[in-house]
């Protein structure tokens, strides 16, 4: 057993590998919708069934002033492409998320006091993922 | 071997400030006015997986026998350093082979009046500068 504290992530959207530009934080989120199906005389507890499963991810990329064009090559707002995420890199056998995602939101923040300039990218599920972390899938 | 970021910073700043600027310790026989620069905070900065970055706060002051000379020296420091990084609005620092000095931002001002050796008044006038650096690849 070993707890994971590392930042050696693999991030790729379309043909653009973003790992080297990743900064600050990443959020991976999958959720299942639920339907209240409570029924029956004298029932005492809510009953639910699972509806559709949805997923989203967001992460930050620092703005690189030397390789900016390469960095954002495939990162067009609204584009739908394959997003790969590996919390431990993308070596064979390491946990993987691979799925079709829509790049739904891009935000860039810059400040007068010269903070780190970074893109905030938000992705939404566009189709059922082919590999998920919680499903135990690997590269 | 690449220079340490703080050493690179001292080299470039000393070049910009001229022959009367001394990083860290000032030799005993140096005549005033002179400029002293020294570490006031900072170190490595974790930005990305594969990029080495650093951010420092550096104190830079002019030490002079007269108040007017100390304040004028401080103004010259500002003219040489403030917003002088290669990403700043007025980039003018010398390039270092190992580290990019990306931003230099003038911050808190400080002023000290000192009874030097118990008698003569001398004056220290300067600012702290926030500096960000990135290792060249």
Coordinates of C-alpha atoms in Angstrom, one line a residue:
Chain A
X1 CA 0.0 0.0 0.0
X2 CA 1.2 3.5 -0.7
X3 CA -0.7 6.8 -0.5
X4 CA -0.4 9.0 -3.5
X5 CA 0.9 12.5 -3.0
X6 CA 2.5 13.0 -6.4
X7 CA 1.8 15.5 -9.1
X8 CA 3.1 13.3 -12.0
X9 CA -0.2 13.5 -13.9
X10 CA -0.8 12.6 -17.5
X11 CA -3.2 15.0 -19.2
X12 CA -4.0 15.0 -22.9
X13 CA -6.9 16.5 -24.9
X14 CA -7.0 15.5 -28.6
X15 CA -3.4 15.6 -29.8
X16 CA -2.2 18.1 -27.2
X17 CA -0.4 16.8 -24.1
X18 CA -0.9 19.3 -21.3
X19 CA 0.9 17.6 -18.5
X20 CA 4.0 19.9 -18.4
X21 CA 1.8 23.0 -18.2
X22 CA -0.5 21.7 -15.5
X23 CA -0.4 23.9 -12.4
X24 CA -2.3 24.4 -9.1
X25 CA -5.1 22.0 -9.1
X26 CA -7.1 19.4 -11.0
X27 CA -10.6 18.1 -10.3
X28 CA -12.1 14.8 -11.5
X29 CA -15.8 14.4 -10.9
X30 CA -18.3 11.7 -11.9
X31 CA -21.8 11.6 -10.6
X32 CA -24.9 9.5 -11.0
X33 CA -28.3 11.1 -11.3
X34 CA -31.0 9.7 -9.0
X35 CA -34.7 9.3 -9.2
X36 CA -37.0 9.1 -6.2
X37 CA -39.0 6.0 -6.7
X38 CA -40.5 5.8 -3.2
X39 CA -43.8 3.9 -3.2
X40 CA -45.9 1.6 -1.2
X41 CA -48.2 1.9 1.7
X42 CA -46.5 2.5 5.0
X43 CA -43.1 3.0 3.5
X44 CA -40.6 4.6 5.9
X45 CA -37.5 5.2 3.8
X46 CA -36.9 7.0 0.5
X47 CA -36.2 4.7 -2.4
X48 CA -34.0 5.8 -5.3
X49 CA -32.9 4.4 -8.6
X50 CA -29.9 5.5 -10.6
X51 CA -30.5 7.7 -13.7
X52 CA -27.8 8.8 -16.0
X53 CA -24.1 9.1 -15.1
X54 CA -22.4 12.3 -15.9
X55 CA -18.8 13.4 -15.7
X56 CA -16.7 16.6 -15.7
X57 CA -13.2 17.6 -15.2
X58 CA -11.4 20.9 -14.7
X59 CA -7.7 21.8 -14.4
X60 CA -5.4 24.8 -14.8
X61 CA -2.5 25.3 -17.2
X62 CA 0.0 28.1 -16.7
X63 CA 0.4 30.4 -19.6
X64 CA 3.8 29.7 -21.3
X65 CA 5.1 32.7 -23.1
X66 CA 7.6 30.7 -25.2
X67 CA 5.4 27.8 -26.4
X68 CA 1.9 29.2 -26.1
X69 CA 0.8 28.2 -29.6
X70 CA 1.8 24.6 -29.0
X71 CA 0.3 24.6 -25.5
X72 CA -3.2 25.5 -26.7
X73 CA -3.1 23.8 -30.1
X74 CA -6.2 21.7 -29.6
X75 CA -7.8 23.7 -26.8
X76 CA -10.6 25.3 -28.7
X77 CA -13.8 26.3 -26.8
X78 CA -16.6 23.9 -27.6
X79 CA -14.5 21.3 -29.2
X80 CA -15.2 17.6 -28.4
X81 CA -12.3 15.3 -28.3
X82 CA -10.7 12.5 -26.2
X83 CA -9.5 13.5 -22.8
X84 CA -6.9 11.3 -21.1
X85 CA -6.1 11.6 -17.4
X86 CA -3.7 9.5 -15.4
X87 CA -3.1 10.5 -11.8
X88 CA 0.2 8.5 -11.9
X89 CA 1.3 9.2 -15.4
X90 CA 0.5 7.1 -18.5
X91 CA 2.8 4.1 -18.1
X92 CA 1.2 0.8 -19.0
X93 CA -0.8 -0.6 -16.1
X94 CA -1.3 2.8 -14.4
X95 CA -4.9 4.0 -13.7
X96 CA -6.6 5.8 -16.5
X97 CA -9.5 7.9 -17.4
X98 CA -10.2 8.1 -21.1
X99 CA -13.4 9.7 -22.5
X100 CA -14.9 12.0 -25.0
X101 CA -15.3 15.4 -23.4
X102 CA -16.4 18.8 -24.5
X103 CA -14.2 21.7 -23.6
X104 CA -17.0 23.8 -22.2
X105 CA -15.3 26.7 -20.5
X106 CA -12.0 28.5 -20.7
X107 CA -11.1 31.3 -18.3
X108 CA -7.8 33.2 -18.2
X109 CA -7.0 35.4 -15.3
X110 CA -4.3 38.1 -15.1
X111 CA -3.7 40.6 -12.4
X112 CA -2.0 44.0 -11.9
X113 CA 0.1 42.6 -9.1
X114 CA 1.7 40.0 -11.5
X115 CA 0.3 36.7 -10.2
X116 CA 0.9 33.5 -12.2
X117 CA -1.2 33.7 -15.4
X118 CA -3.1 30.5 -15.9
X119 CA -5.9 29.1 -18.0
X120 CA -8.8 27.4 -16.2
X121 CA -10.2 24.7 -18.4
X122 CA -13.5 23.0 -17.7
X123 CA -14.6 19.8 -19.5
X124 CA -18.0 18.1 -19.6
X125 CA -18.7 14.6 -20.6
X126 CA -19.7 14.2 -24.3
X127 CA -20.1 10.4 -24.3
X128 CA -19.7 7.4 -22.2
X129 CA -16.0 7.2 -21.1
X130 CA -14.0 4.2 -22.3
X131 CA -11.9 4.1 -19.2
X132 CA -12.6 5.4 -15.7
X133 CA -10.6 5.5 -12.5
X134 CA -13.4 4.2 -10.4
X135 CA -13.9 1.4 -12.9
X136 CA -10.3 0.2 -12.3
X137 CA -9.2 0.8 -15.9
X138 CA -5.6 1.3 -16.8
X139 CA -3.4 2.5 -19.7
Chain B
X1 CA 26.5 23.3 -13.6
X2 CA 23.8 25.9 -13.6
X3 CA 24.0 28.8 -11.3
X4 CA 21.7 28.8 -8.3
X5 CA 18.7 31.2 -8.9
X6 CA 19.7 33.5 -6.0
X7 CA 23.3 33.8 -7.4
X8 CA 22.0 34.5 -10.9
X9 CA 19.7 37.2 -9.4
X10 CA 22.6 38.8 -7.5
X11 CA 24.8 38.8 -10.6
X12 CA 22.2 40.4 -12.8
X13 CA 21.1 43.0 -10.3
X14 CA 24.7 43.9 -9.4
X15 CA 25.4 44.4 -13.1
X16 CA 22.3 46.7 -13.5
X17 CA 23.2 48.7 -10.4
X18 CA 26.9 49.3 -11.2
X19 CA 30.3 48.9 -9.5
X20 CA 29.2 50.3 -6.2
X21 CA 26.6 47.5 -5.7
X22 CA 27.4 44.7 -3.3
X23 CA 25.4 41.5 -2.9
X24 CA 25.1 40.4 0.7
X25 CA 28.3 41.6 2.5
X26 CA 29.8 45.0 1.9
X27 CA 33.6 45.1 2.4
X28 CA 34.8 47.1 5.4
X29 CA 36.7 49.8 3.5
X30 CA 34.1 50.7 1.0
X31 CA 33.3 54.4 0.8
X32 CA 29.7 55.7 1.0
X33 CA 27.5 56.0 -1.0
X34 CA 27.2 52.4 -1.9
X35 CA 24.3 50.0 -2.7
X36 CA 23.7 46.8 -0.8
X37 CA 21.3 44.0 -1.9
X38 CA 20.4 41.1 0.2
X39 CA 17.9 38.2 0.5
X40 CA 14.7 39.0 2.4
X41 CA 12.6 36.0 1.6
X42 CA 11.5 33.4 -0.9
X43 CA 13.1 30.4 -2.7
X44 CA 11.8 27.7 -5.0
X45 CA 8.4 28.1 -6.4
X46 CA 6.3 25.0 -7.4
X47 CA 4.5 25.9 -10.6
X48 CA 4.6 22.9 -12.8
X49 CA 5.9 19.3 -13.0
X50 CA 8.9 19.9 -15.1
X51 CA 9.7 23.6 -14.8
X52 CA 12.0 25.1 -12.2
X53 CA 10.8 28.4 -10.9
X54 CA 11.8 30.6 -8.0
X55 CA 10.4 33.7 -6.4
X56 CA 12.4 36.0 -4.1
X57 CA 12.0 39.1 -2.1
X58 CA 15.3 41.1 -2.3
X59 CA 16.1 44.2 -0.3
X60 CA 18.1 46.8 -2.2
X61 CA 19.3 50.0 -0.4
X62 CA 21.6 52.9 -0.9
X63 CA 23.7 53.8 2.1
X64 CA 25.0 57.4 2.2
X65 CA 26.3 60.1 4.5
X66 CA 23.7 62.6 3.5
X67 CA 19.9 62.1 3.4
X68 CA 19.7 63.6 -0.1
X69 CA 22.3 61.2 -1.5
X70 CA 20.6 58.2 0.1
X71 CA 17.2 59.1 -1.4
X72 CA 18.7 59.9 -4.8
X73 CA 20.5 56.6 -4.7
X74 CA 17.2 54.8 -3.9
X75 CA 15.7 56.6 -6.9
X76 CA 18.5 55.3 -9.1
X77 CA 17.8 51.8 -7.8
X78 CA 14.2 52.1 -8.8
X79 CA 15.2 53.4 -12.2
X80 CA 17.4 50.4 -12.7
X81 CA 15.3 47.6 -11.3
X82 CA 11.5 48.3 -11.2
X83 CA 9.6 46.5 -13.9
X84 CA 12.9 45.4 -15.5
X85 CA 12.2 41.7 -15.9
X86 CA 11.9 40.2 -19.4
X87 CA 8.1 40.0 -19.0
X88 CA 7.8 43.4 -17.6
X89 CA 6.7 46.6 -19.3
X90 CA 10.3 48.0 -19.3
X91 CA 12.5 45.0 -19.7
X92 CA 16.2 46.1 -19.4
X93 CA 18.1 43.6 -17.3
X94 CA 21.0 41.7 -18.7
X95 CA 20.2 38.1 -19.8
X96 CA 21.5 35.3 -17.7
X97 CA 22.4 32.0 -19.3
X98 CA 20.7 29.8 -16.7
X99 CA 17.8 31.7 -15.4
X100 CA 15.2 34.1 -16.9
X101 CA 14.4 37.0 -14.5
X102 CA 10.8 37.4 -15.5
X103 CA 9.4 40.1 -13.3
X104 CA 10.8 42.6 -10.8
X105 CA 8.3 44.5 -8.8
X106 CA 9.0 47.2 -6.3
X107 CA 7.3 46.8 -3.0
X108 CA 7.7 48.0 0.5
X109 CA 10.0 51.0 1.0
X110 CA 12.3 51.2 4.0
X111 CA 14.4 53.9 5.5
X112 CA 16.8 53.8 8.4
X113 CA 18.7 56.6 10.0
X114 CA 21.8 55.2 11.8
X115 CA 24.2 56.7 14.3
X116 CA 27.3 55.1 12.7
X117 CA 30.0 54.2 15.2
X118 CA 28.0 56.1 17.8
X119 CA 28.4 59.6 16.2
X120 CA 28.1 60.2 12.5
X121 CA 24.6 60.0 11.1
X122 CA 24.3 57.8 8.0
X123 CA 21.2 57.0 6.0
X124 CA 19.8 53.8 4.4
X125 CA 17.1 54.2 1.8
X126 CA 15.7 51.4 -0.4
X127 CA 12.9 49.1 -1.4
X128 CA 12.1 45.4 -1.3
X129 CA 11.7 43.9 -4.8
X130 CA 9.5 40.8 -5.6
X131 CA 11.3 38.8 -8.3
X132 CA 10.1 35.8 -10.2
X133 CA 12.6 33.6 -12.1
X134 CA 12.4 30.5 -14.4
X135 CA 15.1 28.1 -15.3
X136 CA 16.1 28.2 -18.9
X137 CA 15.5 24.9 -20.7

